[in-house]
Coordinates of C-alpha atoms in Angstrom, one line a residue:
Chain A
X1 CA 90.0 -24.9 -28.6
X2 CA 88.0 -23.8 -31.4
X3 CA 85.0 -22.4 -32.6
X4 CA 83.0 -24.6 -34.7
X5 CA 80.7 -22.0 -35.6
X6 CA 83.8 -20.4 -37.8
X7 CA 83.8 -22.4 -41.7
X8 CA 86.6 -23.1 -43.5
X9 CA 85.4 -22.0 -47.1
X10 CA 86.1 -19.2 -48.7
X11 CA 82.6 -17.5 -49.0
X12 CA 83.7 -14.8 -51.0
X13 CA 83.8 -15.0 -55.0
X14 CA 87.2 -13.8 -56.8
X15 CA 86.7 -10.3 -57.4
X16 CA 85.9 -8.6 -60.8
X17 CA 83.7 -5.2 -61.8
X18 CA 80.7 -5.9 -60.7
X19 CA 77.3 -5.2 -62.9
X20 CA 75.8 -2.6 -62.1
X21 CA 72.6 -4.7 -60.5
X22 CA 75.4 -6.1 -58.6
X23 CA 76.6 -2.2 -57.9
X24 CA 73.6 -0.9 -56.2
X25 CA 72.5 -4.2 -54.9
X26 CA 75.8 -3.5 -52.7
X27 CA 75.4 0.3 -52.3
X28 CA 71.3 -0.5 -51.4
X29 CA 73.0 -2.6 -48.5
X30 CA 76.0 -0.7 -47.3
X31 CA 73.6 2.7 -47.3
X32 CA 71.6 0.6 -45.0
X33 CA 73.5 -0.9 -42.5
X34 CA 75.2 2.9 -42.4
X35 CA 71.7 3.9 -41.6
X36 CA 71.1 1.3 -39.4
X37 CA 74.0 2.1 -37.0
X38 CA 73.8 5.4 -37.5
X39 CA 70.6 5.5 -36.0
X40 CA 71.0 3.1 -33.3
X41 CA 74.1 5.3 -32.3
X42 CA 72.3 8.2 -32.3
X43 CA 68.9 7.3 -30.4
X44 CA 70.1 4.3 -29.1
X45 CA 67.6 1.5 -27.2
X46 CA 66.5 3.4 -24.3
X47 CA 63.3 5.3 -23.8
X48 CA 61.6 5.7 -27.3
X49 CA 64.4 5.3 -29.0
X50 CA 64.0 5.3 -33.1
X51 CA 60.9 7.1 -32.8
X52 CA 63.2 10.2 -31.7
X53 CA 63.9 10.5 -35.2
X54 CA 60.6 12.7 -36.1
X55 CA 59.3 13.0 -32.0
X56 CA 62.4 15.6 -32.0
X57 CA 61.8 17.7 -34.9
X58 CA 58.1 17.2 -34.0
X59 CA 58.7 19.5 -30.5
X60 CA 61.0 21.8 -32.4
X61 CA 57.7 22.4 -35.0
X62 CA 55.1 22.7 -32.5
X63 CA 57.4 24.9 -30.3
X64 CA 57.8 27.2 -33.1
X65 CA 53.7 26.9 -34.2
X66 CA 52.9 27.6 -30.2
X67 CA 55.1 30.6 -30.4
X68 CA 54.4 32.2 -33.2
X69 CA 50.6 31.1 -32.5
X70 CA 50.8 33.1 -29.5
X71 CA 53.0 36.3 -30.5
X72 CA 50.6 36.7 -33.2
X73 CA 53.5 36.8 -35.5
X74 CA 52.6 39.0 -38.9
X75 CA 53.2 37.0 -41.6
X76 CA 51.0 39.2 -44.0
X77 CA 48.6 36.6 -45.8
X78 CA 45.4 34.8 -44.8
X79 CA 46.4 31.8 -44.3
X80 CA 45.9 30.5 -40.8
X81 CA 48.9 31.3 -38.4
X82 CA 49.1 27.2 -37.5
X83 CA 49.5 26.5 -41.2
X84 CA 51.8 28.6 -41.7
X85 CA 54.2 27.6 -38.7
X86 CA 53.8 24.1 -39.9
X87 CA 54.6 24.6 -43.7
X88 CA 57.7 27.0 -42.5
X89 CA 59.2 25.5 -40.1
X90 CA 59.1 21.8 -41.4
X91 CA 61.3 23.4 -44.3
X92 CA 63.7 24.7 -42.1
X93 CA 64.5 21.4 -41.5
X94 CA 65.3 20.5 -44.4
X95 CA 68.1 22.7 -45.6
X96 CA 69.1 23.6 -42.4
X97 CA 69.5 20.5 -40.2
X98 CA 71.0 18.0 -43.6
X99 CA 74.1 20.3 -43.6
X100 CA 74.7 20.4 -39.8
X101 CA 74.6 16.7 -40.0
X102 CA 77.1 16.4 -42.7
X103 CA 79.4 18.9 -41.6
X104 CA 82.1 17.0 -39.7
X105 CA 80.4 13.4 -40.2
X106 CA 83.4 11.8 -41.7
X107 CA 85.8 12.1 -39.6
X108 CA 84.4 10.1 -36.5
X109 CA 83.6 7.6 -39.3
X110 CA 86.6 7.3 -41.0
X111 CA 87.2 4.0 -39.7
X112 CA 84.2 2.7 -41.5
X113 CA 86.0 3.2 -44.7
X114 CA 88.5 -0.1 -44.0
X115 CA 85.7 -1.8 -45.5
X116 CA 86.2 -1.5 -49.0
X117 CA 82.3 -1.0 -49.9
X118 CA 81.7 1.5 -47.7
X119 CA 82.9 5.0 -49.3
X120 CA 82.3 8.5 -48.4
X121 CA 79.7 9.4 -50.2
X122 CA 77.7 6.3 -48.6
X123 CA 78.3 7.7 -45.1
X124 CA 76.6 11.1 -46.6
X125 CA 73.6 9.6 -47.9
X126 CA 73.1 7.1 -44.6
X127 CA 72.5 10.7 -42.7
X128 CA 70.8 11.9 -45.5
X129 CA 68.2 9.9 -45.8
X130 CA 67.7 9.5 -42.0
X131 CA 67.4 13.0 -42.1
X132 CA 64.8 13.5 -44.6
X133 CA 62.8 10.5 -43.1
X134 CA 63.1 12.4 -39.8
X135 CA 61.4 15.3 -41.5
X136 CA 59.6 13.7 -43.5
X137 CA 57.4 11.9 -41.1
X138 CA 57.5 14.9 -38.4
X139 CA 55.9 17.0 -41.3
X140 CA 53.4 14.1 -42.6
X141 CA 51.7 13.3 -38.6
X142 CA 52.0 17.4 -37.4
X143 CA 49.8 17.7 -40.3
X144 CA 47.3 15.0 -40.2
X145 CA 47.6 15.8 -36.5
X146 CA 46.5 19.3 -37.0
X147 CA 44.0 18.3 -39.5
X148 CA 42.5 15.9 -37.2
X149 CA 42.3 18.5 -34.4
X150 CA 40.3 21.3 -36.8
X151 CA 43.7 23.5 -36.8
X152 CA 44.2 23.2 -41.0
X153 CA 43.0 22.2 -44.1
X154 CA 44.4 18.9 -46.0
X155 CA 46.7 20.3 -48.8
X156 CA 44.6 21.3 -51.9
X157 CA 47.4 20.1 -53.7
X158 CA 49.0 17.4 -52.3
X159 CA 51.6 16.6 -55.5
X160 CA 52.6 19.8 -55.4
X161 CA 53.5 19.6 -51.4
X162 CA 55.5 16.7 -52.5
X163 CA 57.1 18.4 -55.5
X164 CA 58.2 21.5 -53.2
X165 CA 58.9 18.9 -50.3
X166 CA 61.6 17.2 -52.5
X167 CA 62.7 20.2 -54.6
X168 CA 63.7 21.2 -50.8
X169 CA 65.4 18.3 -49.6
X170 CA 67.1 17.9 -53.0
X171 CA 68.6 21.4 -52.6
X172 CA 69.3 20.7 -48.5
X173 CA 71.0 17.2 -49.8
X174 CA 73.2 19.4 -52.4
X175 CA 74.3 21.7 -49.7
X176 CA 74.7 19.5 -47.4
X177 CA 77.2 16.8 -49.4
X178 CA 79.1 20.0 -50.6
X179 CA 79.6 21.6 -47.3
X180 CA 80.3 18.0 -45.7
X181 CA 83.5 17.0 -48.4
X182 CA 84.3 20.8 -47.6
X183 CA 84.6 20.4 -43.5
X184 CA 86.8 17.7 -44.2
X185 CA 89.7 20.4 -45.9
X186 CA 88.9 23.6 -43.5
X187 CA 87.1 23.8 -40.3
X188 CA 86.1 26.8 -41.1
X189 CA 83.2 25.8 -42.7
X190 CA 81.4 24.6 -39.2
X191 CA 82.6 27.7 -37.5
X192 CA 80.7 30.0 -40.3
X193 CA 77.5 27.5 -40.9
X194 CA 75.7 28.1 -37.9
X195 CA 76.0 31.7 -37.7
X196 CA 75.2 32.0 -41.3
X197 CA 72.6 29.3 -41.2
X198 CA 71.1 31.7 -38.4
X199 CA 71.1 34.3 -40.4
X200 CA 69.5 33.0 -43.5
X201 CA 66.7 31.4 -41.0
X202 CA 64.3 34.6 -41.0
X203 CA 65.3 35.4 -45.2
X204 CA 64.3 31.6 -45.9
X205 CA 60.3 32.3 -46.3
X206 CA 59.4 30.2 -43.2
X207 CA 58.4 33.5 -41.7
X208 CA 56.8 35.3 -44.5
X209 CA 54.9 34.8 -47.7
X210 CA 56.8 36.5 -50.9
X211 CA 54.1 38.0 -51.8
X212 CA 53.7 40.0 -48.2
X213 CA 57.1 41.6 -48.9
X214 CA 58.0 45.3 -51.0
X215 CA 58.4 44.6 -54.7
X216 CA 62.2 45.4 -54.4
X217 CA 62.7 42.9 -51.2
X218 CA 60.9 40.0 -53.3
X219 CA 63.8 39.8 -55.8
X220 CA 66.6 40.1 -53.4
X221 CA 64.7 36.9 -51.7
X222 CA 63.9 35.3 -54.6
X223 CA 67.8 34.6 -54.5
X224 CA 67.4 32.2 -52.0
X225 CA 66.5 28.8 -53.3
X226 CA 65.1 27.2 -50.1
X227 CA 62.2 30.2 -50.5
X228 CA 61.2 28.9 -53.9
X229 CA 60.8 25.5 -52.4
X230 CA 58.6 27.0 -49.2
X231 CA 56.4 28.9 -51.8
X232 CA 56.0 25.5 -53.9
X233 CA 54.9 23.8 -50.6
X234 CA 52.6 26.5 -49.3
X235 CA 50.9 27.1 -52.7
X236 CA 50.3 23.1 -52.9
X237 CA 48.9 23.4 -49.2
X238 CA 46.7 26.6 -49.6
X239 CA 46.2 26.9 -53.3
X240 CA 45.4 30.1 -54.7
X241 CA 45.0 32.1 -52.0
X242 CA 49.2 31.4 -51.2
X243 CA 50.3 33.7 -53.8
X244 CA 53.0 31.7 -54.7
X245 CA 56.2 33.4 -56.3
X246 CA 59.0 31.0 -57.6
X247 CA 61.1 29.9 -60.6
X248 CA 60.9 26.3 -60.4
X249 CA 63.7 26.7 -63.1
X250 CA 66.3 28.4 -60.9
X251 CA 65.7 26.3 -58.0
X252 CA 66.5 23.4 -60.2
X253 CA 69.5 25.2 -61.5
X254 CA 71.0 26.0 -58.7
X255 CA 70.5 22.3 -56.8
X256 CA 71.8 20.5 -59.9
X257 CA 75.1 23.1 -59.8
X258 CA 75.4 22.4 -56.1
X259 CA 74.9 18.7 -56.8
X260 CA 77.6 18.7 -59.2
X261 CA 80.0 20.9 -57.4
X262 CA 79.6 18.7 -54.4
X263 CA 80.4 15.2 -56.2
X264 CA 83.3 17.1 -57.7
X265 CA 84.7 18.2 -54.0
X266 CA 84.0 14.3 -52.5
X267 CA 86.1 13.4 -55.2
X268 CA 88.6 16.0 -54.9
X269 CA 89.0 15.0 -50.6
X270 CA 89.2 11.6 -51.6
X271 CA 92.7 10.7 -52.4
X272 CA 93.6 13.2 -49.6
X273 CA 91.4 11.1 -46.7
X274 CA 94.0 9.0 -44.1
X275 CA 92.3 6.3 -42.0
X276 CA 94.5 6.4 -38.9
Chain B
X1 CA 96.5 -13.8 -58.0
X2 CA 97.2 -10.0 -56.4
X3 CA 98.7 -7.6 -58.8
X4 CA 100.3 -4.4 -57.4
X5 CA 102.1 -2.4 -60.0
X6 CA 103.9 1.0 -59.6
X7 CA 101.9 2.0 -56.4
X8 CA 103.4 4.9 -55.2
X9 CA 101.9 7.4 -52.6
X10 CA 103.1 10.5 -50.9
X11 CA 102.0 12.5 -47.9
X12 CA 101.9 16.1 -47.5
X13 CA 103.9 16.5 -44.2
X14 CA 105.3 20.5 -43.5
X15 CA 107.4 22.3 -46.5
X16 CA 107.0 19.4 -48.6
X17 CA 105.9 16.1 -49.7
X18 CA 107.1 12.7 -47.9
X19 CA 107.8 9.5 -50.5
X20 CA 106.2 6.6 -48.5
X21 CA 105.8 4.1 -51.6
X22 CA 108.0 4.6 -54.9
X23 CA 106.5 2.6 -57.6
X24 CA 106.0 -0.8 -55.8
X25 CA 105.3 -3.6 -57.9
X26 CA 104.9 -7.3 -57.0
X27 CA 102.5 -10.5 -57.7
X28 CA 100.9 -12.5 -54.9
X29 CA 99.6 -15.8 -55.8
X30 CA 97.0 -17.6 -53.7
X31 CA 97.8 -19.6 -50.9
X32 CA 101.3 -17.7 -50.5
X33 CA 102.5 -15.7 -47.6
X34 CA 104.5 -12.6 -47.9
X35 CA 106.0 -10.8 -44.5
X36 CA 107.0 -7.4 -45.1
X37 CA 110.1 -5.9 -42.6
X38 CA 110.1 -2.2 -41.8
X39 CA 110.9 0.4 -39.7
X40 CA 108.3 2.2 -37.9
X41 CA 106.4 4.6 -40.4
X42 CA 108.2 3.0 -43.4
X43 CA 104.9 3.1 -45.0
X44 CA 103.5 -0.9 -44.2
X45 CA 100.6 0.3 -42.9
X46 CA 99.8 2.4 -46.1
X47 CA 100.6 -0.3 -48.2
X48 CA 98.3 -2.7 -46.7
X49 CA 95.6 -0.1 -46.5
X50 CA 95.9 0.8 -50.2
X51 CA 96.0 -3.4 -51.3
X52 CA 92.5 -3.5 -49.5
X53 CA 91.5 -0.7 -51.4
X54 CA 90.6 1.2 -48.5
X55 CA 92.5 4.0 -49.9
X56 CA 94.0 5.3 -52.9
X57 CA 97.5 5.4 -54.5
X58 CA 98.7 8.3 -55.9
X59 CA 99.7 6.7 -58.9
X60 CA 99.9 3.1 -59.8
X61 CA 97.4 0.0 -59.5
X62 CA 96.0 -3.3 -57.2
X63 CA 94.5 -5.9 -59.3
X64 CA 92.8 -8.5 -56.8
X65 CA 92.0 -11.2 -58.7
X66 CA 90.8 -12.9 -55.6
X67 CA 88.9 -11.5 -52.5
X68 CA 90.8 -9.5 -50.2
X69 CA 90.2 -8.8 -46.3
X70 CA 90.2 -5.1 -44.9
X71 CA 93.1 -4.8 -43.0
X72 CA 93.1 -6.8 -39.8
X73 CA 94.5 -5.6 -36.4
X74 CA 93.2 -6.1 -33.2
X75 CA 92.1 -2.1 -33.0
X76 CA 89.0 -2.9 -34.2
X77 CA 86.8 0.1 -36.1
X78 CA 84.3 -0.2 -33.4
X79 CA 81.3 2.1 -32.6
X80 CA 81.5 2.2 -29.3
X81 CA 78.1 3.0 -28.2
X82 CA 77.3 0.1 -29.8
X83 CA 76.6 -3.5 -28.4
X84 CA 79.3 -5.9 -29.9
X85 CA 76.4 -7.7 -31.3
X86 CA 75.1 -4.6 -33.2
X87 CA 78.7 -4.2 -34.6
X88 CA 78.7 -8.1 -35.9
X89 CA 75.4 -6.9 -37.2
X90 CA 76.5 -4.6 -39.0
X91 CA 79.5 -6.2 -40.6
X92 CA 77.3 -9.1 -41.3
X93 CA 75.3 -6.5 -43.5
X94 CA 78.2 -4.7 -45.0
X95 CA 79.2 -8.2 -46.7
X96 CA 76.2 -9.8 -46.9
X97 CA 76.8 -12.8 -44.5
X98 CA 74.4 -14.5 -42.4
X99 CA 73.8 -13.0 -39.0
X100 CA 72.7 -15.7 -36.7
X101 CA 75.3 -18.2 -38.0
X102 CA 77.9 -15.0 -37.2
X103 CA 76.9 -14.0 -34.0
X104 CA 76.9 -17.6 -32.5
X105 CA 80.6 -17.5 -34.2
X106 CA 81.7 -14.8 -32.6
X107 CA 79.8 -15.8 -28.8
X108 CA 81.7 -18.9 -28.9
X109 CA 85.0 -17.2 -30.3
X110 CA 85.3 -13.9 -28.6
X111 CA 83.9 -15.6 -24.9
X112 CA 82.2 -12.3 -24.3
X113 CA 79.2 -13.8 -22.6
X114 CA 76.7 -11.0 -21.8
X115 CA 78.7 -8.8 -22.9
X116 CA 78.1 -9.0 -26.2
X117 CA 75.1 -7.3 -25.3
X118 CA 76.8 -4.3 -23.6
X119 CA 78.2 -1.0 -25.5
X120 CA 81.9 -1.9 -26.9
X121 CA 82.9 1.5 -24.6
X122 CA 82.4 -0.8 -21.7
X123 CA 84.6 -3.7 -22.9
X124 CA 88.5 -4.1 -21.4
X125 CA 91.0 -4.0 -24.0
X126 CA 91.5 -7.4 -24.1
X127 CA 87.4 -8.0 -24.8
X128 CA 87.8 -5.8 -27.6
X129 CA 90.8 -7.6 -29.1
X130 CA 88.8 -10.8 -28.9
X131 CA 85.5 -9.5 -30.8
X132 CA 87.8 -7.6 -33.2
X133 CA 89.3 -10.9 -34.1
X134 CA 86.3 -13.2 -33.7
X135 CA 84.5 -10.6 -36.3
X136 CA 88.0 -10.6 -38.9
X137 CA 87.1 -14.3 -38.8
X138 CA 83.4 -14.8 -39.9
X139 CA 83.8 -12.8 -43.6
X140 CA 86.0 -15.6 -45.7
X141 CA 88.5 -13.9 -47.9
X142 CA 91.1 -15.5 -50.4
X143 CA 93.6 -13.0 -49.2
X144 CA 93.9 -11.8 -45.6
X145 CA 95.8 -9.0 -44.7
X146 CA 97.1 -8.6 -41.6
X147 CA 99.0 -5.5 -39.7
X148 CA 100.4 -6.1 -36.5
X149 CA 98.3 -8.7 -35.0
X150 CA 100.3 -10.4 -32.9
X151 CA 100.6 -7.6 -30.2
X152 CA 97.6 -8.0 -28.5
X153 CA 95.8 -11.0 -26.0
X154 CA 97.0 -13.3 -23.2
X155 CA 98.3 -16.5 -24.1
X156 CA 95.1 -19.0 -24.5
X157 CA 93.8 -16.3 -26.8
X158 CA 96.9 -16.1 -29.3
X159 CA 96.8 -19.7 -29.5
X160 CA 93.3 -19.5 -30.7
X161 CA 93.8 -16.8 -33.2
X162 CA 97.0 -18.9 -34.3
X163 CA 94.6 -22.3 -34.8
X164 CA 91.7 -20.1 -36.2
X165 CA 94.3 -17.7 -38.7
X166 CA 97.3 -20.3 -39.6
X167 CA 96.0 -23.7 -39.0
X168 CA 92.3 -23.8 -40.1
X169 CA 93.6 -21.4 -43.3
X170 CA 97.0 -22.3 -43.9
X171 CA 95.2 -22.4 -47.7
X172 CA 95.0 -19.0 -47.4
X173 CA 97.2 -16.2 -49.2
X174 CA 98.2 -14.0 -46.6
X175 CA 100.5 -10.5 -46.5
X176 CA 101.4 -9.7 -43.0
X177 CA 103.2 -6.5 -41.7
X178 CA 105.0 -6.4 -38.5
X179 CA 108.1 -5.2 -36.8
X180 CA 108.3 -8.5 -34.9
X181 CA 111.0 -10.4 -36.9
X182 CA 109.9 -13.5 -35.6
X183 CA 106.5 -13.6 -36.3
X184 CA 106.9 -12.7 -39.8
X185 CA 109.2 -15.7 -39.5
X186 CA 107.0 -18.3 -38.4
X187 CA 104.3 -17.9 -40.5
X188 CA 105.3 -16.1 -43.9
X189 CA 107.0 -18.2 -46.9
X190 CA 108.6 -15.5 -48.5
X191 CA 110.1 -12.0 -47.1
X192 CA 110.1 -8.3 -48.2
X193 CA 111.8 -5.0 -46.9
X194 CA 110.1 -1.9 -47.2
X195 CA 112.3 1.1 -47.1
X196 CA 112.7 4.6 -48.5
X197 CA 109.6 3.4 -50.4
X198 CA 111.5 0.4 -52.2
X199 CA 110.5 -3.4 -51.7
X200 CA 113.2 -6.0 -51.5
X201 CA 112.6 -9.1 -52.1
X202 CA 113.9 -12.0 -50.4
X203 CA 112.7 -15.9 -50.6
X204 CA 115.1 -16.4 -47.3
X205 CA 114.7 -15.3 -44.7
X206 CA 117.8 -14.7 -42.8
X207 CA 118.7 -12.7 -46.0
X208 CA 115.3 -10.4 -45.5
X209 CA 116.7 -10.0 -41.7
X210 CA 120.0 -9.1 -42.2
X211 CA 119.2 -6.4 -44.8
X212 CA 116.6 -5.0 -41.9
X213 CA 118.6 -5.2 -39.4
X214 CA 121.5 -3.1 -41.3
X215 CA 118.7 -0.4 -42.3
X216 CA 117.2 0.1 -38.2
X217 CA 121.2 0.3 -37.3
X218 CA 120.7 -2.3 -35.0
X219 CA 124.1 -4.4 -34.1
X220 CA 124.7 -7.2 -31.9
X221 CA 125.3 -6.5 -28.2
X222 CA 129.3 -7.0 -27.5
X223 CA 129.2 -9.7 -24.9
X224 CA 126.3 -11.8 -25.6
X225 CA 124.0 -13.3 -27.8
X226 CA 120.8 -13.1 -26.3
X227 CA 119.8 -10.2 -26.2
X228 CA 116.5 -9.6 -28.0
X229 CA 115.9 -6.7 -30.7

């Protein structure tokens, strides 16, 4: 007994280079079926099930707004406390949660890399990019949300929102590929990012405006590129009256290096990778 | 035609560095069948692993000048919270094959019935051998390779396998890996040895054996001849 569903053609062309049209034609689909299983694995069919992707770091973000709302928390500016929350904590997101969801992510896929398309950088970017939509959209509705309820202004700015928005996820992207290809060599590197990511949480600028802080605090700060891309987003949101400080030019420094460096270290783990 | 020249490949193991391919070099042309002997951890596994390019040599190269199948065994590189359908799915999208023709492939292949519906995780061993065969068999290749296949399934099932892999693509090139002398045998036309990271090459079989059998130290039983090794 056989299947008659099965053909008995080769369907497959001999194999040469392929153009690059051909190149990310493939990649385009790999990255997406990676997404696609990623996601079902991860939220799964039951309840609301893809729309966890931004209803979770929704409750997380209003959490944090109702909090800080409520403690009144002194963030030394003018801009309305709900605002603020919204602008912070949706950053956090970004640099924050990409690396936790890299760190580690290769090795319950290693299987995946039998198929000779699939590579590791692939299985980076599919979490990635869901990570970023996740965001993303959790950012987008909390703030049309809040609009629509009278709780904040539309941005006065809204290209510079996006300009900050990606300058973030570019650096959270950076960090997180590098610290990913590192996991795989030391497990150190998830035993120190959570304490560490922690500790950077309040020195990030969710919290606080730049500008609120002692002259000799803002350039010790400064040093921390995900507060450049806070102070992008919030001066985009609120216009003048954000008192923005950044060097667009050292953010974009230091995510290009990290960039770099990370591409080098996925190349450097790749010979050394065994698929049981 | 498959071109493997000089692949060699170590592994760090402790104080040192482990030899499991020393500059192997051989041709496959399409529509042959090469069975490669070993013992267990010789390095088979590696070799077929690094000819489907799912990883790399340390030195050396694989030219596939025709299309090659990841490695085959009945494991399967499941996820199991998936449905067996989402895993077709996505295999269907990794190689950019149709779908709905695969899945009805598979329903009728694999006899899952519903559940082809249900997480993998709930599947018996045996339903998981089925789809992971049933889903090796909807992506054509030129080439397949093929590591320890044979172990799994009941009867009715490895005489399916053998119509759908031998019979329906006896066109096919083919390299298969086993410890099961027999196997390699029945369905390979010409024979290798890997050991100590060397390939010998043998178009007889009973010449491939004997050299295997000297290298696992295995010796006929005194009294009688049919025992099995």
């Amino acid at each position: 007994m056989t299947a008659p569903g099965l053909t008995h053609q080769p369907a497959c062309t001999p194999e040469r280079v392929p153009s690059l049209h051909e190149a990310l034609a493939i990649e385009r689909r790999v990255i997406f079926a990676l997404l696609m299983r990623e996601a079902l694995t991860r939220y799964g069919r039951h309840n609301i099930g893809f729309l966890w992707l931004f209803v979770e770091p929704m409750i997380f973000t209003v959490g944090v707004t109702a909090l800080w709302s409520l403690t009144k928390t002194v963030h030394g500016s003018s801009i309305p406390i709900t605002a603020f929350a919204l602008t912070g904590y949706s950053s956090v997101l970004l640099w924050r949660n990409m690396p936790g969801r890299c760190i580690n992510a290769l090795y319950p896929n290693l299987p995946l890399l039998y198929h000779r398309n699939v590579r590791i950088l692939d299985i980076f970017i599919a979490r990635l990019v869901l990570e970023f939509m996740g965001a993303t959209m959790s950012f987008m509705l909390l703030g049309i949300l809040f609009h629509m309820i009278g709780w904040m202004e539309l941005p006065e700015d809204l290209l510079e929102v996006i300009g900050g928005w990606f300058i973030l996820a570019w650096f959270g992207m950076a960090l997180a590929l590098f610290l990913g290809a590192l996991s795989v060599r030391s497990e150190l590197v998830e035993k120190l990012w959570h304490p560490l990511s922690y500790l950077v949480f309040p020195l990030s600028g969710s919290a606080f405006m730049v500008d609120a802080l002692p002259h000799e605090a803002q350039g010790y700060v400064l040093l921390l590129p995900m507060v450049h891309g806070v102070e992008i987003v919030r001066e985009g949101y609120f216009g003048s009256y954000a008192h923005a400080h950044y060097d667009l030019g050292y953010v974009i420094a230091i995510a290009s290096t990290l960039t770099f460096l990370a591409l080098l270290q996925i190349r450097a783990i790749a010979p050394e990778i065994i698929i049981e | 035609m498959i071109r493997v020249r000089n692949l060699t490949k170590t592994y760090p193991i402790r104080g040192g560095h482990r030899t499991i391919l020393d500059s192997v070099s051989f041709d496959l042309a399409p529509g042959r069948k090469l069975g490669i002997l070993g013992r267990n951890g010789a390095g088979k596994s590696t070799l077929i692993r690094i000819i489907s390019g799912a990883e790399r040599a340390d030195a050396g190269t694989v030219e596939r000048g025709m299309s090659v199948s990841w490695p085959l065994a009945f494991s399967g590189a499941f996820q199991t919270a998936l449905t067996g359908r989402d895993n077709v799915r996505f295999i269907s999208r990794i190689y950019n094959s149709d779908f709905e023709r695969n899945i009805v492939a598979v329903d009728e292949f694999a006899e899952l019935g519903p559940y082809l519906h249900e997480p993998v995780r709930t599947y018996s061993s045996g339903m998981r051998a089925r789809l992971a065969f049933a889903m090796s068999m909807i992506i054509e290749f030129d080439c397949f390779l093929i590591d320890e296949i044979s172990a799994v399934g009941d009867a009715r099932f490895g005489q399916k396998c053998q119509a759908e892999l031998f019979e329906k693509r006896a066109d096919r090139a083919m390299i298969i890996v086993s410890h099961d002398a027999a196997y390699v045998r029945d369905h390979c036309d010409h024979f290798a040895v890997l050991h100590d990271g060397h390939m010998h090459f043998h178009d007889d079989f009973e010449d491939a054996y004997t050299l295997f059998k000297g290298l696992i130290g295995w010796t006929p039983p005194p009294d009688s001849g049919t025992a099995s090794s």
